[in-house]
CSV table of C-alpha atoms and ligand atoms in Angstrom, one decimal:
chain,number,residue,atom,x,y,z
D,25,MET,CA,-19.9,-10.8,71.2
D,26,LYS,CA,-19.7,-14.0,68.7
D,27,LYS,CA,-23.7,-13.7,67.5
D,28,ILE,CA,-26.2,-11.2,67.5
D,29,GLY,CA,-29.6,-10.3,66.5
D,30,VAL,CA,-31.4,-7.7,65.0
D,31,LEU,CA,-35.0,-7.3,64.1
D,32,THR,CA,-37.5,-4.7,63.0
D,33,SER,CA,-41.0,-3.5,65.5
D,34,GLY,CA,-43.8,-1.7,64.9
D,35,GLY,CA,-44.6,0.9,63.2
D,36,ASP,CA,-43.0,0.1,60.5
D,37,SER,CA,-41.0,2.9,59.0
D,38,PRO,CA,-38.8,4.1,55.7
D,39,GLY,CA,-35.1,3.9,56.0
D,40,MET,CA,-35.6,0.4,58.0
D,41,ASN,CA,-33.7,-1.6,55.9
D,42,ALA,CA,-31.2,0.7,55.2
D,43,ALA,CA,-30.3,-0.3,58.4
D,44,ILE,CA,-31.2,-3.8,58.3
D,45,ARG,CA,-28.6,-3.3,55.5
D,46,ALA,CA,-25.9,-1.7,57.5
D,47,VAL,CA,-26.1,-4.0,60.6
D,48,VAL,CA,-25.6,-6.7,58.7
D,49,ARG,CA,-22.6,-6.2,56.5
D,50,LYS,CA,-20.4,-4.0,59.5
D,51,GLY,CA,-21.7,-7.2,61.6
D,52,ILE,CA,-20.0,-9.5,58.6
D,53,SER,CA,-17.2,-7.4,58.6
D,54,LEU,CA,-16.8,-7.3,62.2
D,55,GLY,CA,-16.3,-11.2,62.0
D,56,MET,CA,-19.9,-11.9,63.7
D,57,GLU,CA,-22.5,-13.9,62.4
D,58,VAL,CA,-26.0,-11.7,62.0
D,59,TYR,CA,-29.4,-13.6,62.2
D,60,GLY,CA,-32.3,-11.5,61.7
D,61,ILE,CA,-35.3,-11.7,63.6
D,62,GLN,CA,-39.2,-12.1,62.3
D,63,ARG,CA,-41.5,-10.0,63.3
D,64,GLY,CA,-40.2,-8.2,65.6
D,65,TYR,CA,-40.6,-9.6,69.9
D,66,GLU,CA,-43.5,-12.1,67.5
D,67,GLY,CA,-41.4,-13.7,65.6
D,68,LEU,CA,-38.8,-14.2,68.4
D,69,LEU,CA,-41.2,-15.5,70.6
D,70,ASP,CA,-41.4,-18.2,67.9
D,71,GLY,CA,-38.4,-18.8,66.4
D,72,GLU,CA,-38.4,-17.0,63.2
D,73,ILE,CA,-35.0,-15.9,63.1
D,74,ASN,CA,-32.4,-16.6,60.9
D,75,LYS,CA,-28.7,-16.1,59.3
D,76,MET,CA,-28.3,-13.4,57.1
D,77,GLU,CA,-25.2,-13.4,54.9
D,78,TRP,CA,-24.2,-10.2,53.0
D,79,SER,CA,-26.0,-10.9,50.8
D,80,SER,CA,-29.5,-11.3,51.8
D,81,VAL,CA,-29.4,-6.8,52.3
D,82,GLY,CA,-29.0,-6.9,48.3
D,83,ASP,CA,-30.9,-4.8,46.6
D,84,ILE,CA,-33.2,-3.4,50.1
D,85,LEU,CA,-31.6,0.0,50.1
D,86,GLN,CA,-33.8,2.1,48.5
D,87,ARG,CA,-36.8,-0.2,50.0
D,88,GLY,CA,-39.9,1.1,52.5
D,89,GLY,CA,-41.0,-0.7,54.7
D,90,THR,CA,-38.8,-3.9,56.2
D,91,ILE,CA,-37.2,-7.2,54.8
D,92,LEU,CA,-37.5,-8.3,57.9
D,93,ARG,CA,-41.3,-7.7,58.8
D,94,THR,CA,-42.6,-5.6,62.1
D,95,ALA,CA,-45.4,-6.9,64.8
D,96,ARG,CA,-46.3,-4.9,67.8
D,97,SER,CA,-46.7,-8.3,70.1
D,98,GLU,CA,-49.1,-8.5,73.2
D,99,ARG,CA,-47.7,-12.3,74.3
D,100,PHE,CA,-44.0,-10.2,74.5
D,101,ARG,CA,-45.4,-7.4,77.3
D,102,THR,CA,-46.4,-10.5,80.1
D,103,GLU,CA,-43.3,-11.4,82.6
D,104,GLU,CA,-43.7,-15.0,80.0
D,105,GLY,CA,-43.5,-14.1,77.0
D,106,GLN,CA,-40.0,-12.0,78.1
D,107,GLU,CA,-38.9,-14.7,79.5
D,108,HIS,CA,-39.5,-16.8,77.0
D,109,ALA,CA,-38.1,-14.8,75.2
D,110,VAL,CA,-35.3,-14.6,76.2
D,111,LYS,CA,-34.6,-18.8,76.5
D,112,MET,CA,-35.4,-18.2,72.6
D,113,LEU,CA,-31.9,-16.5,72.2
D,114,GLU,CA,-30.0,-18.4,74.4
D,115,THR,CA,-31.2,-21.3,72.0
D,116,PHE,CA,-29.6,-19.4,69.6
D,117,GLY,CA,-26.9,-18.7,71.3
D,118,LEU,CA,-26.7,-14.6,70.2
D,119,GLU,CA,-25.8,-12.3,72.9
D,120,GLY,CA,-27.2,-9.4,71.9
D,121,ILE,CA,-29.4,-8.1,68.9
D,122,VAL,CA,-30.0,-4.7,67.8
D,123,VAL,CA,-33.5,-2.7,68.6
D,124,ILE,CA,-35.4,-0.5,65.3
D,125,GLY,CA,-37.2,0.6,66.6
D,126,GLY,CA,-39.3,3.4,69.1
D,127,ASP,CA,-39.9,4.1,71.8
D,128,GLY,CA,-42.1,0.8,72.8
D,129,SER,CA,-39.5,-1.1,71.4
D,130,PHE,CA,-37.2,0.5,72.9
D,131,LYS,CA,-39.4,-0.8,76.2
D,132,GLY,CA,-39.3,-4.2,75.2
D,133,GLY,CA,-35.6,-4.4,75.1
D,134,LEU,CA,-34.9,-1.9,78.0
D,135,GLU,CA,-37.1,-5.4,79.5
D,136,LEU,CA,-34.4,-8.2,77.8
D,137,ASP,CA,-31.4,-5.5,79.6
D,138,ARG,CA,-32.8,-6.0,82.2
D,139,ARG,CA,-32.5,-10.6,82.0
D,140,GLY,CA,-28.6,-10.2,80.4
D,141,ILE,CA,-30.1,-9.7,77.0
D,142,LYS,CA,-27.2,-6.5,75.6
D,143,VAL,CA,-29.9,-4.4,73.3
D,144,MET,CA,-29.0,-1.2,71.3
D,145,GLY,CA,-31.4,0.8,70.3
D,146,VAL,CA,-32.2,1.8,67.0
D,147,PRO,CA,-34.6,4.5,66.6
D,148,GLY,CA,-37.0,3.6,64.0
D,149,THR,CA,-40.4,5.9,64.3
D,150,ILE,CA,-42.3,7.9,61.5
D,151,ASP,CA,-43.0,9.8,64.1
D,152,ASN,CA,-39.9,11.4,65.9
D,153,ASP,CA,-41.6,11.4,69.5
D,154,LEU,CA,-37.6,9.4,71.1
D,155,GLY,CA,-36.4,12.4,73.4
D,156,TYR,CA,-33.4,11.5,73.2
D,157,THR,CA,-32.4,11.5,69.4
D,158,ASP,CA,-33.0,14.7,67.7
D,159,PHE,CA,-34.7,12.5,64.5
D,160,THR,CA,-35.8,9.0,63.7
D,161,ILE,CA,-35.7,7.1,60.8
D,162,GLY,CA,-38.4,7.5,59.1
D,163,PHE,CA,-39.2,11.1,60.2
D,164,ASP,CA,-37.4,12.7,57.2
D,165,THR,CA,-39.0,10.2,54.2
D,166,ALA,CA,-43.4,11.2,55.8
D,167,VAL,CA,-42.5,14.6,55.8
D,168,ASN,CA,-41.6,14.5,52.7
D,169,THR,CA,-44.6,12.4,51.4
D,170,VAL,CA,-46.9,14.7,52.9
D,171,LEU,CA,-45.1,18.0,51.8
D,172,SER,CA,-46.0,16.1,48.5
D,173,LEU,CA,-49.3,16.1,49.6
D,174,ILE,CA,-49.5,19.3,50.9
D,175,SER,CA,-48.6,21.0,46.8
D,176,ASN,CA,-51.4,18.4,45.5
D,177,GLY,CA,-53.9,19.8,48.4
D,178,ARG,CA,-53.1,23.1,47.6
D,179,ASP,CA,-54.2,22.3,43.4
D,180,THR,CA,-57.3,21.6,44.3
D,181,SER,CA,-58.0,23.8,46.9
D,182,SER,CA,-57.1,26.4,45.1
D,183,ALA,CA,-59.0,25.6,41.9
D,184,HIS,CA,-61.8,25.8,43.6
D,185,GLU,CA,-61.1,27.9,47.1
D,186,ARG,CA,-61.9,25.6,49.5
D,187,ALA,CA,-59.9,24.7,52.4
D,188,THR,CA,-58.2,22.0,53.5
D,189,ILE,CA,-57.7,20.0,56.6
D,190,ILE,CA,-54.4,17.0,55.9
D,191,GLU,CA,-54.7,15.1,58.9
D,192,VAL,CA,-51.0,13.5,59.8
D,193,MET,CA,-49.8,11.1,61.5
D,194,GLY,CA,-47.0,11.3,64.9
D,195,ARG,CA,-48.8,9.6,67.5
D,196,ASN,CA,-48.8,11.9,70.1
D,197,CYS,CA,-45.9,14.0,68.2
D,198,GLY,CA,-46.9,17.0,65.7
D,199,ASP,CA,-43.4,17.2,64.8
D,200,ILE,CA,-44.6,15.8,61.8
D,201,ALA,CA,-46.9,18.5,61.3
D,202,LEU,CA,-45.0,21.0,62.1
D,203,HIS,CA,-42.3,21.0,59.7
D,204,ALA,CA,-45.0,19.5,57.1
D,205,GLY,CA,-47.2,22.6,57.6
D,206,LEU,CA,-44.1,25.2,58.5
D,207,THR,CA,-42.5,24.0,54.7
D,208,GLY,CA,-45.8,23.5,52.7
D,209,GLY,CA,-46.9,27.0,54.1
D,210,ALA,CA,-49.8,25.5,55.5
D,211,ASP,CA,-52.1,28.6,56.9
D,212,VAL,CA,-52.7,26.3,59.9
D,213,ILE,CA,-50.8,24.1,62.4
D,214,LEU,CA,-53.1,21.8,64.9
D,215,ILE,CA,-50.0,19.9,66.6
D,216,PRO,CA,-51.2,18.1,71.0
D,217,GLU,CA,-48.3,19.8,72.5
D,218,VAL,CA,-50.9,23.1,71.9
D,219,GLU,CA,-53.8,23.7,72.6
D,220,THR,CA,-55.7,24.3,69.9
D,221,ASP,CA,-58.1,27.5,70.1
D,222,ILE,CA,-61.1,26.7,67.3
D,223,ASN,CA,-61.2,31.0,67.5
D,224,LYS,CA,-58.1,31.7,65.7
D,225,VAL,CA,-58.1,29.1,63.1
D,226,CYS,CA,-61.2,30.2,61.6
D,227,ILE,CA,-60.4,34.2,62.0
D,228,GLN,CA,-57.1,32.4,60.6
D,229,VAL,CA,-58.9,30.9,57.9
D,230,LEU,CA,-61.0,34.5,57.5
D,231,LYS,CA,-58.3,36.8,57.0
D,232,GLY,CA,-56.4,35.0,54.6
D,233,GLN,CA,-60.4,34.4,52.4
D,234,GLN,CA,-60.3,38.7,53.0
D,235,SER,CA,-56.6,39.0,51.9
D,236,GLY,CA,-57.8,37.4,48.9
D,237,LYS,CA,-55.9,33.6,48.9
D,238,LEU,CA,-57.4,31.2,47.4
D,239,HIS,CA,-56.6,28.4,49.4
D,240,SER,CA,-56.8,27.7,52.9
D,241,LEU,CA,-55.1,25.5,54.3
D,242,ILE,CA,-54.3,23.6,58.1
D,243,VAL,CA,-52.4,20.8,58.5
D,244,LYS,CA,-53.5,18.8,61.4
D,245,ALA,CA,-52.0,16.3,63.3
D,246,GLU,CA,-53.3,13.5,64.6
D,247,GLY,CA,-53.0,13.7,68.3
D,248,VAL,CA,-54.9,16.5,68.6
D,249,LYS,CA,-57.8,16.4,70.4
D,250,ILE,CA,-60.9,17.3,68.3
D,251,SER,CA,-61.6,15.3,65.5
D,252,THR,CA,-60.2,15.9,62.4
D,253,GLY,CA,-64.6,15.6,61.0
D,254,GLU,CA,-66.0,18.1,63.7
D,255,LEU,CA,-62.7,20.4,62.2
D,256,THR,CA,-63.9,20.6,59.5
D,257,GLU,CA,-67.7,20.8,60.4
D,258,ILE,CA,-67.0,24.1,62.5
D,259,LEU,CA,-65.1,25.4,60.2
D,260,GLU,CA,-67.2,25.5,57.1
D,261,ASP,CA,-69.8,26.9,59.4
D,262,ARG,CA,-68.2,29.5,61.2
D,263,THR,CA,-66.1,30.9,57.5
D,264,GLY,CA,-68.8,30.0,55.1
D,265,ARG,CA,-66.0,28.4,52.9
D,266,GLU,CA,-66.5,25.4,51.7
D,267,THR,CA,-63.8,22.7,53.4
D,268,ARG,CA,-62.5,19.7,52.4
D,269,ALA,CA,-60.7,16.8,55.1
D,270,VAL,CA,-58.4,14.4,54.1
D,271,VAL,CA,-56.1,12.0,55.9
D,272,PRO,CA,-53.5,10.3,54.0
D,273,GLY,CA,-53.2,7.4,56.6
D,274,TYR,CA,-50.5,5.1,56.3
D,275,ILE,CA,-50.0,6.0,52.8
D,276,GLN,CA,-47.3,8.5,54.6
D,277,ARG,CA,-45.9,5.3,56.9
D,278,GLY,CA,-44.0,3.9,53.5
D,279,GLY,CA,-42.2,5.4,49.4
D,280,THR,CA,-38.4,4.7,49.2
D,281,PRO,CA,-36.3,6.6,52.1
D,282,THR,CA,-35.2,9.6,51.2
D,283,GLU,CA,-30.4,10.1,51.5
D,284,LYS,CA,-31.4,12.2,54.8
D,285,ASP,CA,-32.8,8.7,56.5
D,286,ARG,CA,-30.8,5.8,54.4
D,287,MET,CA,-27.9,8.6,55.8
D,288,LEU,CA,-29.9,8.7,59.5
D,289,ALA,CA,-30.1,4.5,58.8
D,290,SER,CA,-27.4,3.6,58.1
D,291,LEU,CA,-24.6,5.8,60.9
D,292,MET,CA,-26.7,5.4,63.4
D,293,ALA,CA,-27.1,0.4,63.4
D,294,THR,CA,-23.2,1.0,62.2
D,295,LYS,CA,-22.7,2.6,65.4
D,296,ALA,CA,-25.1,-0.3,67.5
D,297,THR,CA,-23.8,-3.6,66.1
D,298,GLN,CA,-20.2,-2.1,66.7
D,299,LEU,CA,-21.2,-1.4,70.6
D,300,LEU,CA,-22.6,-5.2,70.7
D,301,PHE,CA,-19.4,-6.3,69.1
D,302,ASP,CA,-17.0,-4.1,71.7
D,303,ASP,CA,-19.2,-5.8,74.3
D,304,ALA,CA,-20.9,-2.1,75.8
D,305,ASP,CA,-23.6,-1.9,77.9
D,306,SER,CA,-26.9,-1.7,76.2
D,307,LYS,CA,-27.9,1.5,74.5
D,308,ALA,CA,-29.6,4.0,72.3
D,309,VAL,CA,-27.8,5.1,69.7
D,310,GLY,CA,-29.3,9.2,68.1
D,311,ILE,CA,-27.9,11.5,66.5
D,312,VAL,CA,-27.9,15.3,68.2
D,313,GLY,CA,-26.8,18.2,66.5
D,314,SER,CA,-24.4,16.1,63.8
D,315,GLU,CA,-23.3,13.4,66.2
D,316,ILE,CA,-24.1,10.1,66.6
D,317,ILE,CA,-24.1,9.2,70.1
D,318,ALA,CA,-25.1,6.4,72.4
D,319,TYR,CA,-27.0,6.3,75.6
D,320,ASP,CA,-27.1,4.1,78.4
D,321,LEU,CA,-30.7,2.0,77.1
D,322,LYS,CA,-32.8,3.5,80.4
D,323,ASP,CA,-31.9,6.8,81.0
D,324,ALA,CA,-32.4,7.9,77.0
D,325,LEU,CA,-36.2,6.8,78.0
D,326,ALA,CA,-36.3,8.7,80.4
D,327,MET,CA,-35.6,11.9,78.3
D,328,LYS,CA,-38.5,14.1,77.9
D,329,ARG,CA,-39.3,15.4,74.8
D,330,GLU,CA,-39.1,18.5,73.6
D,331,PHE,CA,-41.3,20.2,70.8
D,332,ASN,CA,-39.9,23.1,69.1
D,333,ARG,CA,-41.6,25.6,70.4
D,334,ASP,CA,-39.5,28.1,67.9
D,335,ILE,CA,-40.3,26.8,64.7
D,336,TYR,CA,-44.3,26.4,65.2
D,337,GLU,CA,-44.5,30.9,66.6
D,338,LEU,CA,-42.1,30.4,63.1
D,339,ALA,CA,-44.6,29.0,61.1
D,340,GLU,CA,-47.2,31.1,62.1
D,341,ILE,CA,-45.2,34.6,61.7
D,342,LEU,CA,-44.6,33.1,58.0
D,343,SER,CA,-48.2,32.1,57.2
J,9,F6P,O1,-45.5,4.6,65.5
J,9,F6P,C1,-46.4,5.5,63.7
J,9,F6P,C2,-47.7,5.8,63.6
J,9,F6P,O2,-47.4,5.2,62.3
J,9,F6P,C3,-48.3,6.4,64.6
J,9,F6P,O3,-47.9,7.7,63.7
J,9,F6P,C4,-49.4,6.4,64.6
J,9,F6P,O4,-50.3,6.7,65.7
J,9,F6P,C5,-49.2,4.8,64.3
J,9,F6P,O5,-48.5,3.9,63.9
J,9,F6P,C6,-50.2,3.8,63.4
J,9,F6P,O6,-50.6,1.7,64.6
J,9,F6P,P1,-50.6,0.8,63.7
J,9,F6P,O7,-49.8,-0.1,62.4
J,9,F6P,O8,-50.6,0.2,64.8
J,9,F6P,O9,-52.4,1.2,63.4
C-alpha cells in the first residue's frame, strides 16, 4: 500500500493525538503517503482530506482532544453516504484507512470494508467498552481525572460530613466508575452491569456514618438506570445525611494523556499502520494481557465485553 488515510471519529479521547502521530510517522518511515481526514466520516464525505508530513504531528503527543477533530456523522450511516465515502477515498487514491474511535466508528469501518476498503481500527474511547481489547486509548486518563475529582470531593465531603455522588461517563459500561471507585476508595460503586439495590446503598452509607466516617462517597456510572437526582433525594431522605451530586461530564474526556494512554496509542497505531502497509485484511487492533493483538474487524466487533466481577467484588470488600 502506498497511500493511506487516518481519521478520528465519535467521542474524542486523550491519546488520540498520540495515535495520529504514530500513524503519520510510521507510515512515512515505511515510504507511504499519509492523509489526514478531518472531522471523522463527516470530513470524509466532504473531501476534507489533506496530506500530512512528519512535522504535521509535531508537538501534539501531550495534547488531549484530536487535531483532526471528530464528529458523529448521521450522513455516513446511510447506504448513500457510505457509497459516497468510498468514492471520496478513490478520488484521493487512498487504499486503506486507520479509524481511531469506538464501536460506532468501527461499525462504520466495517461498512467501508464491505465495499472493498481496507480498514484498521484503533480503539480510542474513554469508555473501555470494546469486548475484544482489555483497554482502550483514553480510559486510563479519564480514570485518573475522575480520581482527582474524587479526592477533591472527599475533602469537602468530610468537612461538611456530607455524602457526595459523582456521576461519571462510560455510556453502558461501568469501567470508569469501577476503576476510579475502587482506587479512589468509594463507599459505593454503581454500574450498569449490576442492578442497583437502593436499600443496600442506604445501608452502606448508614454503616459508614455509624462507624464514624465523616463522608460517604458514591461513584455512579451514567448508564445506571436510577437518575442521580432521584438517588440524591432518596439518600438524603433515608439516611439523613446531607447529599450533593457532581456530574463532571466532558471535563473527564479532556486533558493531557497519561503515559499508559500515550504508550497504548503509539503501539496500537504503529501496528495498524504496519498492517495496512502489509495489505492485510481489515482488523481491529487492541491489547490482551501485555500483547498488542489484531483481530478480524468483524470478529472483534462481535466479541461481547466481559464485565470484571472480581474487581467489583473486591471494591465491595475494601470499601
Ligand atoms: O463515548 C464517549 C462518551 O463520552 C460517553 O461516555 C458518553 O456517553 C458520550 O460519549 C457522550 O457523547 P456526546 O459527546 O455525543 O455528547
